[in-house]
Amino acid sequence: MARTWARWLSHALLTALALAWMSPLLWVILLSLTPNEALARGDLAPRMLTTAHYQTLLAVSQAPRWFLNSLLVAGTMTAATLVLSSLAGYALARIPFRGRNGVFLFIVAGLAVPEQAIFLPLHRMFAELELHNTYTALIAPRLAGPFGVFLMTQFFRAVPREMEEAAELDHAGRVRTFLFIMLPLARPALTTLGIFTFLYAWNDFLWPMVSATDPDMYTLTVGLSSLQGNFAQSESLGFVMASAVVASSPMILVYLLFQRYIVRGMALGGVR
Amino acid sequence: MASVRLKGITHRYQRTEVLRDITLDIEDGELMVIVGPSGCGKSTLLRIIAGLERPSGGDVEIDGVRVNDVEPAQRGVAMVFQNFALYPHMTAAENMGFALRNLGTSARETDARVRETARLLQLEPLLDRLPGQMSGGQRQRVAIGRALVRNPRIFLFDEPLSSLDAQLRIEMRAEIARLHQRFGSTMVYVTHDQVEAMTLADRIAILNAGKLEQVGAPLDLYRSPRNLFVARFLGAPRMNLLEGELASASAAGAEVRVRGGPVLRVAAIADRLAANARVTLGIRPEHLRPGPSAGDLEGQVSVVERLGDRTLVHLDLDIGAEVLCEDRGESPIRVGERVHVHAPAGAFHLFDESGIALPRIVAA
């Protein structure tokens, strides 16, 4: 009996906390569906909801193109990161070569470098290569991420060595062992890394804003921020909120679909 | 099938020498068990035969061909690992067929060979299961099937039963013995369990701290251990050891004065030793019979272990040593009781001060 009550109580508490955490999101969605007149009156419980802000967003902006840009950039970045990090992680974890530990430490040290610190040289380099306003510029700088390499190295180190030795005795060469044994084993780590990379790429704002000056090359975050006028907060709050909902909806979807892997990934990568 | 010859194998990890001048011939079709305590280098030796490690010195020959530089897959060996090392994302059938597929065997032939092996090992109902959906014993059989399906020249087993429970170990032990009898394959089997070694082996190689102590048929080693290490290692319960000194020696036998105790007759040739030389006397528990009447040694019972078919009696001897003796069936002996123990002269083993066994006189 006491146990049932304790469970009810903990569920009630957790539900209350979840609602508290969700309230900003629900608030944003509500505002994005509230007519401007109601917002101007300060009426935050309108009788009529509207999709006008979303229609305006589609009509006055290049939102669909920015959405596709974001999808292309995040998708490519995720795929490339998975390939590069798993290859590098496997090599660092399992292939003995001179200076391996040094290379690993050098990569891990990259985790301590703030991205703002390399903005100027990066910008200059891409300017000299005349690559700004291209997908290459939006994607390439993000591929050398140390987190993915660190995560995959740690994962491959934890795979029992006998697994690889069994494959070696089973006539599998290095490539087949990697493709058919190690990569399938790494599926949880790869899923986690994929989700984190996608979310990071989707949310990325600073570098795309610096590199993409042509509206055709904006990603969704940069594009939507460009729509905000000086009086956006007071005169078109609904529109701003609709932009926020559009920008965050893919991420909410990713969280809902993969929350199990995100939690596991936090444990795996030591992210707190 | 194939023979294996290890010639002067040495191996070092940085400065630590883990194998010292190992020379061992494993004959075609033989089941050789390499046994020794943890860390003695037995698994390393097996990995060297497999090609998973390259020895620091010496040669490995398979069928008379030096294979030091031959890749593991090309040596014709299959290995069953201690933790099975099954690929967790593959079904039992895929695990067993992986090597064949890598060799370019057609899907149809792979399937046929996997099914044939599965039939032999009664694995058919498990073929579509993942390792995670199997019990320890089932996984072990799949691991053996994976080795068997490739039709290797040599089977290598690295403590394959150590993670199974006691009953399953006995069953799997019998299964491995049956496989060996059926196929007559050359097998090298590593274990730290001397019961496994005694029951499975054609011959046993005993390894201690990287050094080969003795090689021979199980009962030969049991009856005639070359040194104290082998004497203590083989046999459960262990051989009893008593310190003493040589009282007299002749071609007919020797007399040993047990420290603080009586003089015992031993059927061993000790005339190469000086008078009063320090020696160790060994006697197996099953040869030391307890009884209420007068015997060679006397003491008080400290523990009694009744196993049904026999009773193990731990005895604190009056001379200050502890011994274990064995009584047949359900012994009436009780804890605290005073008992005498006796052993015939031919049951004793005698070791010199450096632990080397002295030749025993075999009764005609």
XYZ file of C-alpha atoms in Angstrom:
636
model
C 0.000 0.000 0.000
C 2.721 2.390 1.051
C 4.668 1.421 -2.040
C 1.682 2.252 -4.316
C 1.332 5.668 -2.711
C 5.039 6.317 -3.088
C 4.805 5.431 -6.767
C 1.810 7.737 -7.272
C 3.597 10.519 -5.531
C 6.769 10.133 -7.566
C 4.759 9.979 -10.805
C 2.868 13.129 -9.849
C 6.092 14.908 -9.023
C 7.746 13.818 -12.262
C 4.707 14.873 -14.294
C 4.727 18.289 -12.636
C 8.440 18.685 -13.345
C 7.990 17.554 -16.944
C 5.194 20.078 -17.442
C 7.328 22.804 -15.900
C 10.130 21.944 -18.329
C 7.725 21.753 -21.264
C 5.903 24.966 -20.464
C 8.217 27.279 -22.497
C 7.753 25.064 -25.549
C 3.992 24.905 -25.107
C 3.959 28.671 -24.587
C 5.862 29.228 -27.833
C 3.453 26.977 -29.745
C 0.444 28.763 -28.246
C 1.837 32.202 -29.133
C 2.629 31.072 -32.665
C -1.050 30.217 -33.133
C -2.409 33.390 -31.504
C -3.648 36.235 -33.786
C -1.585 39.429 -33.678
C -4.559 41.430 -32.417
C -4.949 39.186 -29.423
C -1.228 39.411 -28.728
C -1.431 43.209 -28.974
C -4.240 43.201 -26.389
C -2.204 41.022 -24.162
C -4.859 38.333 -24.481
C -2.939 35.176 -23.899
C -5.986 32.900 -23.881
C -7.588 33.661 -27.249
C -10.818 32.026 -28.364
C -9.648 31.670 -31.942
C -6.315 30.203 -33.016
C -4.764 30.972 -36.393
C -2.126 29.586 -38.739
C -1.613 33.037 -40.264
C 1.914 33.403 -38.888
C 2.979 30.173 -40.532
C 1.419 31.254 -43.824
C 3.250 34.568 -43.607
C 6.478 32.762 -42.877
C 6.124 30.680 -46.028
C 5.005 33.666 -48.116
C 7.581 36.277 -47.211
C 10.667 34.162 -46.648
C 12.715 31.476 -48.291
C 11.984 29.205 -45.364
C 11.500 26.038 -47.474
C 14.866 26.557 -49.139
C 16.568 27.262 -45.810
C 14.939 24.183 -44.408
C 16.372 22.117 -47.260
C 19.760 23.798 -46.825
C 19.759 22.856 -43.147
C 18.696 19.334 -43.994
C 21.444 18.972 -46.583
C 24.136 20.475 -44.333
C 23.102 18.533 -41.216
C 22.596 15.294 -43.139
C 25.918 15.465 -44.978
C 27.760 16.544 -41.854
C 26.269 13.668 -39.893
C 27.077 11.060 -42.528
C 30.627 12.330 -43.033
C 31.264 12.585 -39.289
C 30.118 8.999 -38.776
C 32.438 7.725 -41.498
C 35.466 9.767 -40.410
C 35.032 9.267 -36.666
C 34.509 5.530 -36.891
C 37.537 5.083 -39.136
C 39.725 7.300 -36.969
C 38.384 5.776 -33.758
C 39.078 2.245 -34.971
C 42.588 3.130 -36.060
C 43.362 4.878 -32.781
C 41.874 2.087 -30.702
C 43.086 -0.964 -32.540
C 45.815 -0.370 -35.105
C 49.225 0.017 -33.517
C 51.319 2.735 -35.154
C 54.079 5.028 -34.028
C 52.780 8.107 -32.237
C 49.270 6.730 -31.800
C 48.897 7.994 -28.240
C 50.247 11.389 -29.217
C 47.760 11.696 -32.070
C 44.918 10.697 -29.761
C 45.961 13.229 -27.115
C 46.251 15.927 -29.790
C 42.724 15.189 -30.977
C 41.332 15.110 -27.459
C 43.026 18.436 -26.729
C 40.840 19.819 -29.523
C 37.878 19.411 -27.168
C 39.306 22.220 -25.061
C 39.568 24.721 -27.924
C 36.525 27.040 -28.120
C 35.201 27.313 -31.652
C 35.260 31.107 -31.514
C 39.029 30.934 -31.161
C 39.447 29.551 -34.670
C 36.823 31.669 -36.379
C 39.108 34.301 -37.810
C 41.680 31.982 -39.381
C 38.886 29.735 -40.611
C 37.034 32.652 -42.173
C 40.160 33.909 -43.807
C 41.086 30.495 -45.137
C 37.683 30.001 -46.748
C 37.759 33.530 -48.118
C 41.115 32.870 -49.771
C 39.782 29.640 -51.212
C 36.673 31.568 -52.351
C 34.478 29.006 -50.714
C 32.145 31.214 -48.681
C 28.501 30.888 -49.659
C 28.981 27.256 -50.631
C 27.850 24.039 -49.011
C 31.498 23.067 -48.676
C 32.066 26.052 -46.403
C 29.043 25.183 -44.302
C 29.992 21.538 -43.907
C 33.768 21.094 -44.122
C 34.936 22.991 -40.993
C 32.672 20.883 -38.822
C 33.978 17.528 -39.978
C 37.154 17.649 -37.920
C 35.225 17.279 -34.675
C 37.233 15.732 -31.847
C 34.177 14.565 -29.931
C 33.232 11.924 -32.489
C 36.758 10.565 -32.716
C 37.025 10.477 -28.921
C 33.665 8.732 -28.556
C 34.405 6.092 -31.197
C 37.943 5.473 -29.912
C 36.591 4.855 -26.437
C 33.935 2.544 -27.816
C 36.277 0.454 -29.958
C 38.714 0.154 -27.072
C 35.980 -1.485 -25.035
C 35.229 -4.182 -27.635
C 36.853 -7.453 -26.490
C 40.018 -8.088 -28.467
C 39.017 -11.726 -28.923
C 36.210 -10.583 -31.206
C 38.724 -9.207 -33.667
C 41.051 -12.169 -33.241
C 38.192 -14.546 -33.955
C 37.519 -12.590 -37.146
C 41.198 -12.747 -38.037
C 41.148 -16.536 -37.668
C 37.920 -16.537 -39.694
C 39.841 -15.183 -42.701
C 38.462 -11.663 -42.374
C 41.026 -9.019 -43.282
C 41.228 -5.639 -41.600
C 38.573 -4.065 -43.843
C 36.085 -6.929 -43.540
C 36.631 -7.047 -39.785
C 35.898 -3.329 -39.588
C 32.864 -3.454 -41.852
C 31.246 -6.696 -40.759
C 32.256 -7.032 -37.105
C 33.305 -3.732 -35.568
C 30.843 -1.364 -37.271
C 27.755 -3.458 -36.484
C 28.959 -3.737 -32.898
C 29.355 0.038 -32.799
C 25.751 0.687 -33.829
C 24.726 2.167 -30.427
C 27.723 4.502 -30.391
C 27.187 5.464 -34.024
C 23.510 6.177 -33.411
C 24.390 8.386 -30.489
C 27.081 10.200 -32.416
C 24.729 10.609 -35.391
C 22.008 12.170 -33.239
C 24.393 14.540 -31.497
C 26.023 15.582 -34.751
C 22.669 16.145 -36.461
C 21.362 18.233 -33.577
C 24.571 20.229 -33.400
C 24.534 20.836 -37.152
C 20.881 21.818 -37.156
C 21.358 24.267 -34.300
C 24.608 25.646 -35.670
C 24.278 29.385 -36.037
C 27.501 31.310 -35.677
C 29.574 29.813 -38.488
C 26.735 29.662 -41.059
C 25.919 33.279 -40.233
C 29.523 34.303 -40.847
C 30.108 32.172 -43.920
C 26.737 32.368 -45.691
C 25.913 35.930 -46.721
C 23.804 35.001 -49.720
C 20.180 34.357 -48.573
C 20.058 31.363 -50.927
C 22.741 29.708 -48.812
C 21.215 30.474 -45.410
C 20.459 27.611 -43.146
C 17.154 27.732 -41.289
C 18.588 29.227 -38.109
C 20.354 32.016 -39.986
C 17.410 32.621 -42.299
C 14.826 32.872 -39.551
C 16.979 35.195 -37.509
C 17.329 37.437 -40.572
C 13.546 37.873 -40.665
C 13.351 39.473 -37.265
C 12.911 43.207 -37.587
C 13.657 45.803 -34.996
C 10.224 45.654 -33.449
C 9.666 41.941 -33.874
C 9.140 41.342 -30.182
C 6.324 43.855 -29.929
C 4.736 43.912 -33.366
C 5.051 40.430 -34.737
C 5.555 38.146 -31.802
C 3.379 35.443 -33.367
C 5.569 35.418 -36.445
C 8.740 35.107 -34.362
C 7.214 32.277 -32.422
C 6.098 30.488 -35.597
C 9.703 30.762 -36.848
C 10.916 29.247 -33.600
C 8.496 26.343 -33.890
C 9.522 25.644 -37.495
C 13.193 25.792 -36.558
C 12.893 23.486 -33.604
C 10.366 20.960 -34.878
C 12.895 18.639 -36.582
C 14.926 18.559 -33.402
C 11.931 17.796 -31.253
C 11.156 14.958 -33.644
C 14.732 13.646 -33.378
C 14.569 13.827 -29.579
C 11.265 11.993 -29.468
C 12.455 9.243 -31.801
C 15.903 8.729 -30.350
C 15.703 9.818 -26.708
C 16.848 6.356 -25.567
C 20.090 6.706 -27.554
C 20.624 10.302 -26.439
C 20.575 9.286 -22.788
C 22.867 6.332 -23.525
C 25.184 8.612 -25.480
C 25.482 11.021 -22.590
C 26.630 8.133 -20.429
C 28.961 6.803 -23.133
C 30.644 10.083 -23.915
C 30.771 11.290 -20.360
C 28.662 14.334 -21.358
C 27.082 15.965 -18.338
C 45.027 -32.989 -39.042
C 48.562 -31.915 -38.412
C 51.435 -32.089 -36.001
C 52.770 -29.072 -34.128
C 56.337 -28.579 -33.032
C 57.412 -25.773 -30.721
C 61.169 -25.253 -30.767
C 62.762 -23.135 -28.070
C 59.868 -20.680 -27.822
C 60.569 -17.639 -25.699
C 58.318 -14.644 -25.300
C 58.645 -11.300 -23.591
C 56.278 -8.452 -22.853
C 58.638 -5.520 -22.605
C 61.092 -6.777 -19.977
C 58.921 -9.505 -18.517
C 59.754 -12.948 -19.792
C 56.526 -14.923 -19.987
C 57.772 -18.022 -21.836
C 61.192 -19.586 -21.436
C 62.617 -21.989 -23.970
C 59.520 -24.088 -24.562
C 60.120 -27.150 -26.714
C 57.104 -29.364 -27.249
C 55.989 -31.845 -29.891
C 52.276 -32.324 -30.414
C 51.588 -35.316 -32.569
C 49.093 -35.631 -35.361
C 45.671 -36.411 -33.884
C 46.785 -35.885 -30.306
C 44.839 -34.002 -27.654
C 47.500 -32.093 -25.767
C 46.401 -30.218 -22.672
C 48.588 -27.342 -21.534
C 47.909 -26.777 -17.882
C 49.282 -24.448 -15.266
C 48.307 -21.797 -12.735
C 47.028 -18.352 -13.775
C 49.698 -16.235 -15.411
C 52.006 -19.145 -16.260
C 51.970 -18.291 -19.986
C 49.750 -21.102 -21.254
C 47.313 -18.846 -23.130
C 50.230 -16.939 -24.620
C 51.664 -20.211 -25.897
C 48.325 -21.067 -27.494
C 48.124 -17.632 -29.105
C 51.608 -18.142 -30.478
C 50.508 -21.420 -32.076
C 47.461 -19.613 -33.496
C 49.639 -16.816 -34.850
C 47.867 -14.151 -32.807
C 51.205 -13.388 -31.183
C 54.664 -13.618 -32.626
C 57.198 -15.286 -30.324
C 60.242 -13.285 -29.231
C 62.365 -16.306 -30.030
C 62.102 -19.876 -31.292
C 60.077 -21.498 -34.052
C 56.566 -22.815 -34.496
C 56.238 -25.633 -37.026
C 53.032 -27.128 -38.333
C 53.507 -30.367 -40.219
C 57.218 -29.673 -40.336
C 56.810 -26.231 -41.936
C 57.980 -23.156 -40.047
C 54.964 -20.857 -39.681
C 56.369 -17.971 -37.634
C 55.638 -15.580 -40.493
C 52.377 -17.149 -41.626
C 49.178 -15.210 -40.894
C 46.743 -16.816 -38.408
C 44.110 -17.481 -41.053
C 46.627 -19.304 -43.255
C 47.777 -21.718 -40.536
C 44.689 -23.897 -40.737
C 43.893 -23.471 -37.065
C 40.565 -22.767 -35.396
C 40.286 -21.430 -31.896
C 37.597 -21.559 -29.239
C 38.032 -18.579 -26.949
C 37.509 -18.393 -23.219
C 34.642 -15.910 -23.585
C 33.452 -17.628 -26.801
C 33.973 -14.419 -28.861
C 30.815 -15.022 -30.852
C 29.765 -12.077 -33.002
C 26.775 -10.756 -31.027
C 24.985 -9.272 -34.031
C 25.066 -12.501 -36.035
C 22.861 -15.547 -35.599
C 24.440 -18.893 -34.738
C 24.306 -19.869 -38.415
C 25.948 -16.602 -39.495
C 28.616 -16.977 -36.832
C 29.424 -20.475 -38.037
C 29.356 -19.523 -41.703
C 31.381 -16.308 -41.428
C 34.747 -17.916 -42.140
C 33.390 -19.844 -45.105
C 31.876 -16.719 -46.591
C 35.171 -14.899 -46.182
C 36.821 -17.721 -48.096
C 34.395 -17.175 -50.960
C 32.424 -20.364 -50.385
C 29.033 -20.214 -52.096
C 25.981 -19.462 -49.977
C 24.556 -22.883 -50.751
C 27.675 -24.785 -49.678
C 28.094 -22.599 -46.597
C 24.536 -23.346 -45.602
C 25.005 -27.084 -46.166
C 28.194 -27.228 -44.104
C 26.732 -25.144 -41.300
C 23.683 -27.420 -41.149
C 25.825 -30.549 -41.167
C 27.948 -29.247 -38.285
C 24.840 -28.076 -36.434
C 23.378 -31.573 -36.790
C 26.552 -33.106 -35.329
C 26.480 -30.789 -32.333
C 22.683 -30.803 -32.030
C 22.599 -27.097 -32.676
C 19.868 -27.096 -35.294
C 17.187 -25.430 -33.134
C 19.629 -22.621 -32.305
C 20.723 -21.687 -35.800
C 18.503 -18.610 -36.080
C 19.225 -17.340 -32.592
C 21.574 -14.528 -31.638
C 24.241 -15.288 -29.009
C 22.411 -13.057 -26.545
C 19.408 -15.375 -26.774
C 21.409 -18.493 -25.841
C 22.596 -19.996 -22.566
C 26.316 -20.286 -21.763
C 26.416 -23.937 -22.784
C 24.641 -23.227 -26.066
C 27.043 -20.422 -26.871
C 29.931 -22.716 -26.126
C 28.594 -25.292 -28.578
C 28.138 -22.646 -31.251
C 31.732 -21.533 -30.652
C 32.873 -25.137 -31.099
C 30.664 -25.408 -34.187
C 32.235 -22.276 -35.628
C 35.639 -23.894 -35.229
C 34.482 -27.276 -36.545
C 32.732 -26.036 -39.672
C 36.002 -24.820 -41.171
C 37.487 -28.285 -40.983
C 40.743 -26.965 -39.515
C 43.996 -28.888 -39.211
C 44.355 -27.968 -35.538
C 41.818 -27.040 -32.885
C 42.908 -24.652 -30.180
C 40.872 -24.304 -27.003
C 41.621 -21.459 -24.613
C 40.011 -22.330 -21.270
C 36.714 -22.936 -23.050
C 34.819 -24.214 -20.028
C 35.918 -21.733 -17.407
C 32.806 -19.584 -17.639
C 30.365 -22.489 -17.373
C 28.814 -23.873 -14.216
C 30.093 -27.119 -12.730
C 27.491 -29.463 -14.238
C 27.752 -27.917 -17.692
C 31.533 -28.188 -17.535
C 31.290 -31.930 -17.065
C 28.870 -32.238 -19.987
C 30.941 -30.064 -22.309
C 34.113 -31.876 -21.298
C 32.555 -35.127 -22.402
C 31.384 -33.482 -25.614
C 34.889 -32.292 -26.468
C 36.260 -35.767 -25.705
C 33.626 -37.288 -28.015
C 34.522 -34.822 -30.770
C 38.166 -35.744 -30.465
C 37.411 -39.450 -30.626
C 35.114 -38.969 -33.589
C 37.330 -36.767 -35.734
C 40.723 -37.679 -34.361
C 41.743 -34.041 -34.813
C 44.865 -32.507 -33.369
C 43.749 -30.452 -30.391
C 45.635 -28.152 -28.084
C 43.640 -27.374 -24.997
C 44.620 -24.809 -22.388
C 43.209 -24.895 -18.887
C 44.115 -24.135 -15.294
C 41.826 -26.932 -14.118
C 43.860 -30.067 -13.528
C 40.714 -32.249 -13.457
C 39.933 -31.107 -17.009
C 43.523 -31.856 -17.949
C 43.508 -35.328 -16.419
C 40.190 -36.339 -17.959
C 40.671 -34.976 -21.478
C 44.319 -35.253 -22.353
C 46.252 -37.807 -24.339
C 49.231 -35.990 -22.884
C 49.575 -33.080 -20.499
C 52.185 -30.335 -20.609
C 52.551 -28.607 -17.261
C 53.670 -25.007 -17.387
C 54.892 -22.962 -14.455
C 56.090 -19.364 -14.633
C 56.743 -19.679 -18.361
C 58.719 -22.884 -18.024
C 57.696 -26.361 -19.123
C 57.862 -28.541 -16.016
C 56.849 -31.940 -17.387
C 55.118 -33.524 -20.365
C 53.496 -36.927 -20.360
C 50.385 -39.072 -20.133
C 48.062 -37.927 -17.325
C 48.518 -40.978 -15.102
C 52.286 -41.026 -15.677
C 52.475 -37.469 -14.400
C 50.199 -38.284 -11.512
C 52.175 -41.323 -10.509
C 55.644 -40.001 -11.257
C 55.809 -36.238 -10.924
C 59.226 -34.950 -11.895
C 59.306 -32.266 -9.232
C 57.450 -30.739 -6.326
C 55.512 -28.303 -8.495
C 54.005 -31.075 -10.630
C 53.385 -33.209 -7.551
C 51.455 -30.401 -5.886
C 49.672 -29.211 -9.039
C 48.212 -32.521 -10.192
C 45.699 -34.250 -7.986
C 42.707 -32.986 -6.067
C 43.004 -32.892 -3.163
C 46.669 -32.049 -3.295
C 49.575 -34.261 -2.318
C 50.625 -33.969 1.343
C 54.216 -32.810 1.850
C 56.349 -33.440 4.931
C 59.792 -31.989 5.552
C 62.505 -34.343 6.752
C 66.048 -35.576 6.346
C 67.576 -38.653 4.849
C 68.365 -41.245 7.539
C 69.747 -43.927 5.256
C 69.763 -44.867 1.559
C 70.448 -48.034 -0.365
C 69.434 -49.741 -3.599
C 66.572 -51.331 -1.657
C 65.099 -47.998 -0.601
C 65.549 -45.100 1.770
C 64.648 -44.153 5.296
C 63.514 -40.605 6.007
C 63.331 -39.023 9.427
C 60.270 -36.774 9.350
C 60.953 -33.459 11.076
C 60.028 -33.948 14.723
C 58.681 -37.424 14.036
C 59.363 -41.029 13.210
C 61.573 -42.630 10.565
C 59.574 -43.787 7.539
C 60.562 -46.281 4.866
C 60.332 -44.956 1.287
C 60.658 -46.968 -1.915
C 62.949 -44.492 -3.642
C 66.591 -44.491 -4.705
C 68.294 -41.720 -2.777
C 71.886 -42.944 -2.671
C 73.079 -39.889 -4.667
C 72.188 -37.726 -1.660
C 74.444 -37.208 1.327
C 73.446 -38.572 4.690
C 71.135 -36.234 6.593
C 70.340 -34.351 3.384
C 67.152 -32.324 3.582
C 64.318 -33.940 1.646
C 60.566 -33.585 1.175
C 58.291 -36.529 1.496
C 55.111 -36.587 -0.616
C 52.071 -38.727 -0.074
C 48.695 -38.486 -1.808
C 45.622 -38.323 0.480
C 44.173 -41.545 -0.981
C 47.323 -43.431 0.087
C 47.251 -42.132 3.640
C 44.763 -44.302 5.455
C 43.384 -43.179 8.807
C 42.591 -45.650 11.539
C 42.336 -45.994 15.307
C 45.209 -48.500 15.669
C 48.932 -47.738 15.666
C 50.345 -46.187 12.510
C 53.308 -44.157 11.293
C 51.910 -40.788 12.281
C 49.375 -39.639 14.833
C 47.239 -36.559 15.202
C 43.921 -34.921 15.954
C 41.106 -34.553 13.427
C 40.356 -30.882 12.720
C 37.857 -31.099 9.816
C 35.856 -33.950 8.285
C 34.434 -33.594 4.761
C 31.921 -36.314 3.878
C 31.524 -36.585 0.105
C 29.390 -39.731 0.040
C 31.709 -42.097 -1.767
C 34.659 -41.031 0.397
C 35.494 -38.948 3.435
C 38.313 -36.393 3.581
C 39.895 -36.057 6.993
C 42.055 -33.033 7.878
C 44.540 -33.996 10.516
C 46.777 -31.857 12.754
C 49.754 -34.157 13.289
C 51.576 -34.219 16.597
C 54.775 -33.349 14.709
C 53.272 -29.946 13.854
C 52.300 -30.557 10.218
C 48.831 -30.722 8.677
C 47.848 -33.538 6.350
C 44.766 -34.596 4.488
C 43.861 -38.247 4.298
C 41.056 -40.088 2.623
C 38.797 -42.782 4.019
C 36.514 -44.912 1.893
C 32.749 -44.415 2.087
C 31.140 -42.743 5.105
C 33.894 -42.814 7.701
C 32.931 -42.970 11.409
C 35.812 -40.581 12.257
C 34.692 -37.436 14.117
C 36.241 -34.003 14.605
C 38.507 -33.917 17.673
C 39.173 -37.622 17.568
C 42.776 -38.875 17.707
C 43.709 -41.064 14.735
C 46.765 -42.810 13.334
C 47.695 -42.768 9.647
C 49.780 -45.202 7.713
C 51.046 -45.491 4.139
C 53.020 -48.242 2.398
C 56.642 -47.448 1.468
C 55.792 -47.622 -2.252
C 53.186 -44.852 -1.968
C 55.667 -42.183 -0.888
C 57.361 -39.731 -3.271
C 60.730 -38.337 -2.318
C 62.111 -34.981 -3.445
C 65.567 -33.576 -2.888
C 66.275 -30.148 -1.454
C 65.823 -28.455 -4.854
C 62.423 -30.135 -5.310
C 63.502 -32.720 -7.903
C 61.893 -36.143 -7.536
C 64.148 -39.092 -6.737
C 63.582 -42.283 -8.754
C 60.983 -44.563 -7.267
C 61.429 -48.302 -6.906
C 58.625 -49.943 -8.824
C 57.446 -53.191 -7.250
C 58.024 -56.162 -9.528
